[in-house]
Amino acid sequence: MSKQQQPISPVKNFFAGGFGGVCLVFAGHPLDTIKVRLQTQPKPAPGQALLYSGTFDCFRKTFVKEGVKGLYKGMAAPIIGVTPMFAVCFFGFGLGKKLQQRSHDDVLTYPQLFAAGMLSGVFTTAIMAPGERIKCLLQIQAASGEVKYAGPMDCVKQLYRQSGLKGIYKGTVLTLMRDVPASGMYFMTYEWLKNILTPEGRSPSELSVPSVLFAGGMAGIFNWAVAIPPDVLKSRYQTAPEGRYPHGFRDVLRELLREEGVASLYKGFTAVMLRAFPANAACFLGFEMAMKFLNWLAPDM
């Protein structure tokens, strides 16, 4: 059982989640760039080496060739999308918890928290899918050296001109497959660790900064442990030329398993895990700080 510390306010969750999301992007985008480049690098010709031998090689080559700016390529799209996306994500979690409470004092079980987290994953997909599509295209464009898109808005315009809304929302099913179970794991793990780290007789809202950072960082690790395989499929599918995978993610899965084996589903694992802890630690710290401010500003909201 989780310890319920205060009335649930989906509206406060909305605003605090948006601030937490901005903190996450600033902390985690460089390693997200590395992750996408590792996941989408082309298969080498016989006798040739991979473009990147691993996470640190990719980081070094990106930094040497493009500088710090290269590590933050494509960040405009997630920054524009991340505030509403994380706001909606935390709102969905707050709403999911509230819908399962019969009364204000009900304490939710961990399966109920998992279900509330899954609802947040459904809520965020409408924003996440196009943002991820644009981000991935801009990140691999920088790696290939072929400049096709001048920026996020140019990318949206070209995608819409070529394929309409369908082109912008390419990969939505895979985004759902990634985010629904992963979001359930994300929020359940955070609440579980907060409860474990809360001293007897104290409220989880009184946790120290290091405890919040640890719980948030570990929630990110557990989230990505679930999310990596569908994320690899999504990155590959969203950046593929039109018509390459006529049957969707099943074609991507078959190709990856046939050519590179099961290990290919965990491409970018090191980059993901290196990013997951600091990025999500920053996210939940930002969220908790914003919630404290909102509780002080509008205690009855």
mmCIF file of C-alpha atoms in Angstrom:
data_model
loop_
_atom_site.group_PDB
_atom_site.id
_atom_site.type_symbol
_atom_site.label_atom_id
_atom_site.label_comp_id
_atom_site.label_asym_id
_atom_site.label_seq_id
_atom_site.Cartn_x
_atom_site.Cartn_y
_atom_site.Cartn_z
ATOM 1 C CA MET A 1 0.000 0.000 0.000
ATOM 2 C CA SER A 2 1.132 3.531 -0.721
ATOM 3 C CA LYS A 3 0.909 6.331 1.831
ATOM 4 C CA GLN A 4 -1.495 9.048 0.685
ATOM 5 C CA GLN A 5 -0.066 12.336 1.892
ATOM 6 C CA GLN A 6 -2.526 14.993 0.661
ATOM 7 C CA PRO A 7 -5.617 15.474 -1.522
ATOM 8 C CA ILE A 8 -4.956 14.634 -5.174
ATOM 9 C CA SER A 9 -5.181 17.640 -7.510
ATOM 10 C CA PRO A 10 -4.892 16.786 -11.223
ATOM 11 C CA VAL A 11 -4.724 20.539 -11.977
ATOM 12 C CA LYS A 12 -1.667 21.029 -9.747
ATOM 13 C CA ASN A 13 -0.161 17.882 -11.255
ATOM 14 C CA PHE A 14 -0.626 19.482 -14.689
ATOM 15 C CA PHE A 15 1.393 22.623 -13.908
ATOM 16 C CA ALA A 16 4.026 20.908 -11.749
ATOM 17 C CA GLY A 17 4.468 18.158 -14.369
ATOM 18 C CA GLY A 18 5.141 20.750 -17.072
ATOM 19 C CA PHE A 19 7.941 22.279 -15.008
ATOM 20 C CA GLY A 20 9.355 18.829 -14.247
ATOM 21 C CA GLY A 21 9.396 18.011 -17.954
ATOM 22 C CA VAL A 22 11.457 21.085 -18.821
ATOM 23 C CA CYS A 23 13.988 20.069 -16.121
ATOM 24 C CA LEU A 24 14.128 16.572 -17.658
ATOM 25 C CA VAL A 25 14.911 17.782 -21.186
ATOM 26 C CA PHE A 26 17.742 20.065 -20.130
ATOM 27 C CA ALA A 27 19.310 17.311 -18.043
ATOM 28 C CA GLY A 28 18.821 14.423 -20.471
ATOM 29 C CA HIS A 29 18.816 15.593 -24.093
ATOM 30 C CA PRO A 30 22.537 15.059 -24.870
ATOM 31 C CA LEU A 31 22.316 11.350 -24.049
ATOM 32 C CA ASP A 32 18.984 11.102 -25.879
ATOM 33 C CA THR A 33 20.804 12.306 -29.016
ATOM 34 C CA ILE A 34 23.431 9.589 -28.504
ATOM 35 C CA LYS A 35 20.708 6.964 -27.967
ATOM 36 C CA VAL A 36 18.879 7.808 -31.211
ATOM 37 C CA ARG A 37 22.100 7.874 -33.275
ATOM 38 C CA LEU A 38 23.114 4.454 -31.927
ATOM 39 C CA GLN A 39 19.653 3.005 -32.579
ATOM 40 C CA THR A 40 19.429 4.291 -36.145
ATOM 41 C CA GLN A 41 23.012 3.954 -37.397
ATOM 42 C CA PRO A 42 23.163 2.103 -40.743
ATOM 43 C CA LYS A 43 24.334 -1.475 -40.972
ATOM 44 C CA PRO A 44 27.965 -1.410 -42.220
ATOM 45 C CA ALA A 45 28.983 -2.955 -45.523
ATOM 46 C CA PRO A 46 30.974 -6.221 -45.305
ATOM 47 C CA GLY A 47 34.475 -5.543 -43.985
ATOM 48 C CA GLN A 48 33.571 -2.083 -42.682
ATOM 49 C CA ALA A 49 33.252 -1.093 -39.028
ATOM 50 C CA LEU A 50 30.141 0.366 -37.415
ATOM 51 C CA LEU A 51 29.898 4.155 -37.512
ATOM 52 C CA TYR A 52 29.793 4.159 -33.688
ATOM 53 C CA SER A 53 31.297 1.307 -31.665
ATOM 54 C CA GLY A 54 29.315 2.262 -28.553
ATOM 55 C CA THR A 55 27.931 5.025 -26.362
ATOM 56 C CA PHE A 56 31.218 6.729 -25.510
ATOM 57 C CA ASP A 57 32.501 6.500 -29.096
ATOM 58 C CA CYS A 58 29.290 8.132 -30.347
ATOM 59 C CA PHE A 59 29.564 10.856 -27.689
ATOM 60 C CA ARG A 60 33.210 11.547 -28.590
ATOM 61 C CA LYS A 61 32.607 11.677 -32.360
ATOM 62 C CA THR A 62 29.530 13.890 -31.960
ATOM 63 C CA PHE A 63 31.336 16.275 -29.608
ATOM 64 C CA VAL A 64 34.484 16.478 -31.781
ATOM 65 C CA LYS A 65 32.548 16.979 -35.027
ATOM 66 C CA GLU A 66 29.686 19.209 -33.801
ATOM 67 C CA GLY A 67 30.616 20.465 -30.332
ATOM 68 C CA VAL A 68 28.157 20.886 -27.436
ATOM 69 C CA LYS A 69 25.581 22.187 -29.920
ATOM 70 C CA GLY A 70 25.547 18.775 -31.626
ATOM 71 C CA LEU A 71 24.527 17.063 -28.380
ATOM 72 C CA TYR A 72 21.516 19.383 -28.122
ATOM 73 C CA LYS A 73 20.430 18.938 -31.779
ATOM 74 C CA GLY A 74 16.676 18.578 -32.118
ATOM 75 C CA MET A 75 15.992 19.892 -28.603
ATOM 76 C CA ALA A 76 13.556 22.569 -29.775
ATOM 77 C CA ALA A 77 10.924 19.931 -30.629
ATOM 78 C CA PRO A 78 10.941 18.199 -27.221
ATOM 79 C CA ILE A 79 11.138 21.549 -25.371
ATOM 80 C CA ILE A 80 8.078 22.799 -27.271
ATOM 81 C CA GLY A 81 6.305 19.487 -26.775
ATOM 82 C CA VAL A 82 7.648 18.518 -23.367
ATOM 83 C CA THR A 83 5.936 21.143 -21.228
ATOM 84 C CA PRO A 84 2.409 20.210 -22.355
ATOM 85 C CA MET A 85 3.401 16.537 -22.653
ATOM 86 C CA PHE A 86 4.679 16.183 -19.086
ATOM 87 C CA ALA A 87 1.865 18.415 -17.865
ATOM 88 C CA VAL A 88 -0.625 16.025 -19.492
ATOM 89 C CA CYS A 89 1.389 13.016 -18.266
ATOM 90 C CA PHE A 90 1.263 14.064 -14.609
ATOM 91 C CA PHE A 91 -2.343 15.259 -15.024
ATOM 92 C CA GLY A 92 -3.250 11.794 -16.368
ATOM 93 C CA PHE A 93 -1.555 10.155 -13.381
ATOM 94 C CA GLY A 94 -3.359 12.466 -10.949
ATOM 95 C CA LEU A 95 -6.680 11.828 -12.702
ATOM 96 C CA GLY A 96 -6.036 8.069 -12.752
ATOM 97 C CA LYS A 97 -5.473 8.118 -8.991
ATOM 98 C CA LYS A 98 -8.510 10.303 -8.327
ATOM 99 C CA LEU A 99 -10.812 8.088 -10.426
ATOM 100 C CA GLN A 100 -9.848 5.065 -8.307
ATOM 101 C CA GLN A 101 -10.491 6.776 -4.967
ATOM 102 C CA ARG A 102 -13.916 6.233 -3.410
ATOM 103 C CA SER A 103 -13.192 8.858 -0.776
ATOM 104 C CA HIS A 104 -10.576 11.522 -0.120
ATOM 105 C CA ASP A 105 -8.805 9.300 2.458
ATOM 106 C CA ASP A 106 -8.507 6.169 0.276
ATOM 107 C CA VAL A 107 -4.940 4.832 0.072
ATOM 108 C CA LEU A 108 -4.195 3.354 -3.349
ATOM 109 C CA THR A 109 -2.473 -0.007 -3.800
ATOM 110 C CA TYR A 110 0.570 -0.351 -6.048
ATOM 111 C CA PRO A 111 -1.439 -2.076 -8.844
ATOM 112 C CA GLN A 112 -3.822 0.910 -8.742
ATOM 113 C CA LEU A 113 -0.864 3.298 -9.023
ATOM 114 C CA PHE A 114 0.403 1.230 -11.974
ATOM 115 C CA ALA A 115 -3.021 1.555 -13.653
ATOM 116 C CA ALA A 116 -3.042 5.325 -13.038
ATOM 117 C CA GLY A 117 0.419 5.522 -14.609
ATOM 118 C CA MET A 118 -0.743 3.586 -17.684
ATOM 119 C CA LEU A 119 -3.565 6.118 -18.162
ATOM 120 C CA SER A 120 -0.957 8.889 -18.228
ATOM 121 C CA GLY A 121 0.814 7.026 -21.073
ATOM 122 C CA VAL A 122 -2.388 7.054 -23.136
ATOM 123 C CA PHE A 123 -2.854 10.774 -22.488
ATOM 124 C CA THR A 124 0.646 11.744 -23.622
ATOM 125 C CA THR A 125 0.798 9.825 -26.905
ATOM 126 C CA ALA A 126 -1.094 12.471 -28.907
ATOM 127 C CA ILE A 127 1.676 14.973 -28.102
ATOM 128 C CA MET A 128 4.583 12.538 -27.818
ATOM 129 C CA ALA A 129 4.273 10.742 -31.166
ATOM 130 C CA PRO A 130 4.762 13.759 -33.498
ATOM 131 C CA GLY A 131 7.376 15.325 -31.177
ATOM 132 C CA GLU A 132 9.398 12.097 -31.161
ATOM 133 C CA ARG A 133 9.108 11.749 -34.947
ATOM 134 C CA ILE A 134 10.490 15.259 -35.539
ATOM 135 C CA LYS A 135 13.209 14.895 -32.879
ATOM 136 C CA CYS A 136 14.480 11.597 -34.302
ATOM 137 C CA LEU A 137 14.572 12.924 -37.883
ATOM 138 C CA LEU A 138 16.555 16.012 -36.828
ATOM 139 C CA GLN A 139 18.963 13.955 -34.686
ATOM 140 C CA ILE A 140 19.866 11.468 -37.438
ATOM 141 C CA GLN A 141 20.052 14.248 -40.047
ATOM 142 C CA ALA A 142 22.827 15.893 -38.025
ATOM 143 C CA ALA A 143 24.688 12.569 -37.817
ATOM 144 C CA SER A 144 24.437 11.850 -41.557
ATOM 145 C CA GLY A 145 25.544 15.336 -42.608
ATOM 146 C CA GLU A 146 22.695 15.598 -45.144
ATOM 147 C CA VAL A 147 20.608 18.671 -44.303
ATOM 148 C CA LYS A 148 17.037 17.962 -45.345
ATOM 149 C CA TYR A 149 15.188 19.950 -42.659
ATOM 150 C CA ALA A 150 16.063 23.513 -41.613
ATOM 151 C CA GLY A 151 14.481 22.980 -38.187
ATOM 152 C CA PRO A 152 11.442 21.552 -36.365
ATOM 153 C CA MET A 153 8.831 23.685 -38.156
ATOM 154 C CA ASP A 154 10.368 22.996 -41.564
ATOM 155 C CA CYS A 155 10.322 19.286 -40.695
ATOM 156 C CA VAL A 156 6.598 19.479 -39.819
ATOM 157 C CA LYS A 157 5.825 21.341 -43.060
ATOM 158 C CA GLN A 158 7.704 18.830 -45.220
ATOM 159 C CA LEU A 159 6.143 15.812 -43.488
ATOM 160 C CA TYR A 160 2.652 17.307 -43.839
ATOM 161 C CA ARG A 161 3.258 18.139 -47.514
ATOM 162 C CA GLN A 162 4.466 14.588 -48.235
ATOM 163 C CA SER A 163 1.975 12.495 -46.226
ATOM 164 C CA GLY A 164 -0.430 14.753 -44.325
ATOM 165 C CA LEU A 165 -1.150 14.168 -40.626
ATOM 166 C CA LYS A 166 -0.401 10.483 -41.116
ATOM 167 C CA GLY A 167 3.245 11.351 -41.831
ATOM 168 C CA ILE A 168 3.533 13.509 -38.705
ATOM 169 C CA TYR A 169 1.939 10.819 -36.507
ATOM 170 C CA LYS A 170 3.929 7.923 -37.971
ATOM 171 C CA GLY A 171 4.864 5.549 -35.124
ATOM 172 C CA THR A 172 1.889 6.354 -32.860
ATOM 173 C CA VAL A 173 1.066 2.682 -32.150
ATOM 174 C CA LEU A 174 4.688 2.020 -31.187
ATOM 175 C CA THR A 175 4.681 5.104 -28.968
ATOM 176 C CA LEU A 176 1.600 3.687 -27.200
ATOM 177 C CA MET A 177 3.244 0.272 -26.881
ATOM 178 C CA ARG A 178 6.248 1.946 -25.280
ATOM 179 C CA ASP A 179 4.605 4.532 -23.058
ATOM 180 C CA VAL A 180 1.551 2.781 -21.578
ATOM 181 C CA PRO A 181 3.346 -0.031 -19.664
ATOM 182 C CA ALA A 182 6.482 2.077 -19.109
ATOM 183 C CA SER A 183 4.477 4.936 -17.557
ATOM 184 C CA GLY A 184 2.750 2.492 -15.241
ATOM 185 C CA MET A 185 6.148 1.229 -14.083
ATOM 186 C CA TYR A 186 7.489 4.800 -13.857
ATOM 187 C CA PHE A 187 4.934 6.193 -11.444
ATOM 188 C CA MET A 188 4.479 3.021 -9.413
ATOM 189 C CA THR A 189 8.262 2.776 -8.836
ATOM 190 C CA TYR A 190 8.487 6.427 -7.802
ATOM 191 C CA GLU A 191 5.646 6.119 -5.283
ATOM 192 C CA TRP A 192 7.029 2.818 -3.963
ATOM 193 C CA LEU A 193 10.516 4.251 -3.398
ATOM 194 C CA LYS A 194 9.120 7.429 -1.837
ATOM 195 C CA ASN A 195 7.231 5.291 0.667
ATOM 196 C CA ILE A 196 10.294 3.138 1.427
ATOM 197 C CA LEU A 197 12.482 6.225 1.948
ATOM 198 C CA THR A 198 9.952 8.073 4.126
ATOM 199 C CA PRO A 199 10.825 7.783 7.837
ATOM 200 C CA GLU A 200 8.137 6.334 10.134
ATOM 201 C CA GLY A 201 5.585 8.927 11.130
ATOM 202 C CA ARG A 202 6.592 11.382 8.390
ATOM 203 C CA SER A 203 4.869 12.339 5.126
ATOM 204 C CA PRO A 204 6.363 11.476 1.701
ATOM 205 C CA SER A 205 5.984 15.175 0.825
ATOM 206 C CA GLU A 206 8.685 15.925 3.432
ATOM 207 C CA LEU A 207 11.356 13.804 1.713
ATOM 208 C CA SER A 208 14.844 15.300 1.437
ATOM 209 C CA VAL A 209 16.220 16.441 -1.922
ATOM 210 C CA PRO A 210 18.667 13.479 -2.180
ATOM 211 C CA SER A 211 15.802 11.022 -1.511
ATOM 212 C CA VAL A 212 13.606 12.646 -4.181
ATOM 213 C CA LEU A 213 16.518 12.568 -6.642
ATOM 214 C CA PHE A 214 17.164 8.887 -5.904
ATOM 215 C CA ALA A 215 13.483 7.883 -6.193
ATOM 216 C CA GLY A 216 13.050 9.877 -9.422
ATOM 217 C CA GLY A 217 16.259 8.553 -10.950
ATOM 218 C CA MET A 218 15.386 4.933 -10.163
ATOM 219 C CA ALA A 219 11.857 5.446 -11.520
ATOM 220 C CA GLY A 220 13.509 6.487 -14.788
ATOM 221 C CA ILE A 221 15.680 3.351 -14.804
ATOM 222 C CA PHE A 222 12.657 1.066 -14.254
ATOM 223 C CA ASN A 223 10.655 2.984 -16.870
ATOM 224 C CA TRP A 224 13.313 2.483 -19.555
ATOM 225 C CA ALA A 225 13.931 -1.148 -18.639
ATOM 226 C CA VAL A 226 10.373 -1.716 -19.908
ATOM 227 C CA ALA A 227 10.483 0.851 -22.732
ATOM 228 C CA ILE A 228 13.748 0.137 -24.593
ATOM 229 C CA PRO A 229 12.623 -2.637 -27.033
ATOM 230 C CA PRO A 230 9.560 -0.733 -28.347
ATOM 231 C CA ASP A 231 11.644 2.470 -28.352
ATOM 232 C CA VAL A 232 14.230 0.859 -30.655
ATOM 233 C CA LEU A 233 11.444 -0.251 -33.016
ATOM 234 C CA LYS A 234 9.858 3.216 -32.871
ATOM 235 C CA SER A 235 13.115 5.073 -33.629
ATOM 236 C CA ARG A 236 13.876 2.757 -36.572
ATOM 237 C CA TYR A 237 10.315 2.966 -37.948
ATOM 238 C CA GLN A 238 9.948 6.753 -37.556
ATOM 239 C CA THR A 239 13.219 7.521 -39.342
ATOM 240 C CA ALA A 240 12.834 4.989 -42.183
ATOM 241 C CA PRO A 241 12.090 6.164 -45.748
ATOM 242 C CA GLU A 242 8.436 5.972 -46.777
ATOM 243 C CA GLY A 243 7.399 2.489 -47.904
ATOM 244 C CA ARG A 244 10.330 0.645 -46.338
ATOM 245 C CA TYR A 245 8.153 -1.085 -43.729
ATOM 246 C CA PRO A 246 4.735 -1.579 -45.362
ATOM 247 C CA HIS A 247 3.431 -3.739 -42.490
ATOM 248 C CA GLY A 248 4.584 -1.364 -39.774
ATOM 249 C CA PHE A 249 6.490 -2.381 -36.670
ATOM 250 C CA ARG A 250 6.205 -6.105 -37.475
ATOM 251 C CA ASP A 251 8.473 -5.559 -40.481
ATOM 252 C CA VAL A 252 10.935 -3.583 -38.337
ATOM 253 C CA LEU A 253 10.975 -6.340 -35.702
ATOM 254 C CA ARG A 254 11.488 -9.089 -38.300
ATOM 255 C CA GLU A 255 14.333 -7.193 -39.978
ATOM 256 C CA LEU A 256 16.122 -6.452 -36.699
ATOM 257 C CA LEU A 257 15.829 -10.007 -35.387
ATOM 258 C CA ARG A 258 16.898 -11.508 -38.725
ATOM 259 C CA GLU A 259 19.911 -9.254 -39.291
ATOM 260 C CA GLU A 260 21.115 -8.388 -35.781
ATOM 261 C CA GLY A 261 19.440 -10.748 -33.299
ATOM 262 C CA VAL A 262 17.594 -10.105 -30.025
ATOM 263 C CA ALA A 263 20.422 -7.870 -28.738
ATOM 264 C CA SER A 264 19.429 -5.279 -31.365
ATOM 265 C CA LEU A 265 16.267 -4.553 -29.347
ATOM 266 C CA TYR A 266 18.508 -3.162 -26.612
ATOM 267 C CA LYS A 267 20.544 -0.833 -28.835
ATOM 268 C CA GLY A 268 21.476 2.324 -27.000
ATOM 269 C CA PHE A 269 20.952 0.606 -23.618
ATOM 270 C CA THR A 270 23.990 2.255 -21.997
ATOM 271 C CA ALA A 271 23.062 5.723 -23.281
ATOM 272 C CA VAL A 272 19.458 5.260 -22.156
ATOM 273 C CA MET A 273 20.413 4.167 -18.650
ATOM 274 C CA LEU A 274 23.087 6.867 -18.281
ATOM 275 C CA ARG A 275 20.456 9.446 -19.256
ATOM 276 C CA ALA A 276 17.531 7.924 -17.344
ATOM 277 C CA PHE A 277 18.807 8.530 -13.830
ATOM 278 C CA PRO A 278 19.852 12.231 -13.969
ATOM 279 C CA ALA A 279 17.050 13.260 -16.351
ATOM 280 C CA ASN A 280 14.252 11.723 -14.285
ATOM 281 C CA ALA A 281 15.844 12.726 -11.002
ATOM 282 C CA ALA A 282 15.730 16.325 -12.330
ATOM 283 C CA CYS A 283 12.137 15.817 -13.526
ATOM 284 C CA PHE A 284 10.758 14.628 -10.189
ATOM 285 C CA LEU A 285 12.742 17.196 -8.206
ATOM 286 C CA GLY A 286 11.280 19.919 -10.439
ATOM 287 C CA PHE A 287 7.817 18.385 -10.023
ATOM 288 C CA GLU A 288 8.051 18.200 -6.215
ATOM 289 C CA MET A 289 9.405 21.770 -5.949
ATOM 290 C CA ALA A 290 6.605 23.068 -8.166
ATOM 291 C CA MET A 291 3.995 21.117 -6.156
ATOM 292 C CA LYS A 292 5.264 22.631 -2.888
ATOM 293 C CA PHE A 293 5.042 26.103 -4.438
ATOM 294 C CA LEU A 294 1.503 25.450 -5.724
ATOM 295 C CA ASN A 295 0.391 23.996 -2.379
ATOM 296 C CA TRP A 296 1.664 27.173 -0.712
ATOM 297 C CA LEU A 297 0.123 29.444 -3.375
ATOM 298 C CA ALA A 298 -3.279 27.712 -3.641
ATOM 299 C CA PRO A 299 -3.720 25.166 -0.817
ATOM 300 C CA ASP A 300 -7.392 24.525 -1.640
ATOM 301 C CA MET A 301 -7.050 24.154 -5.445
#
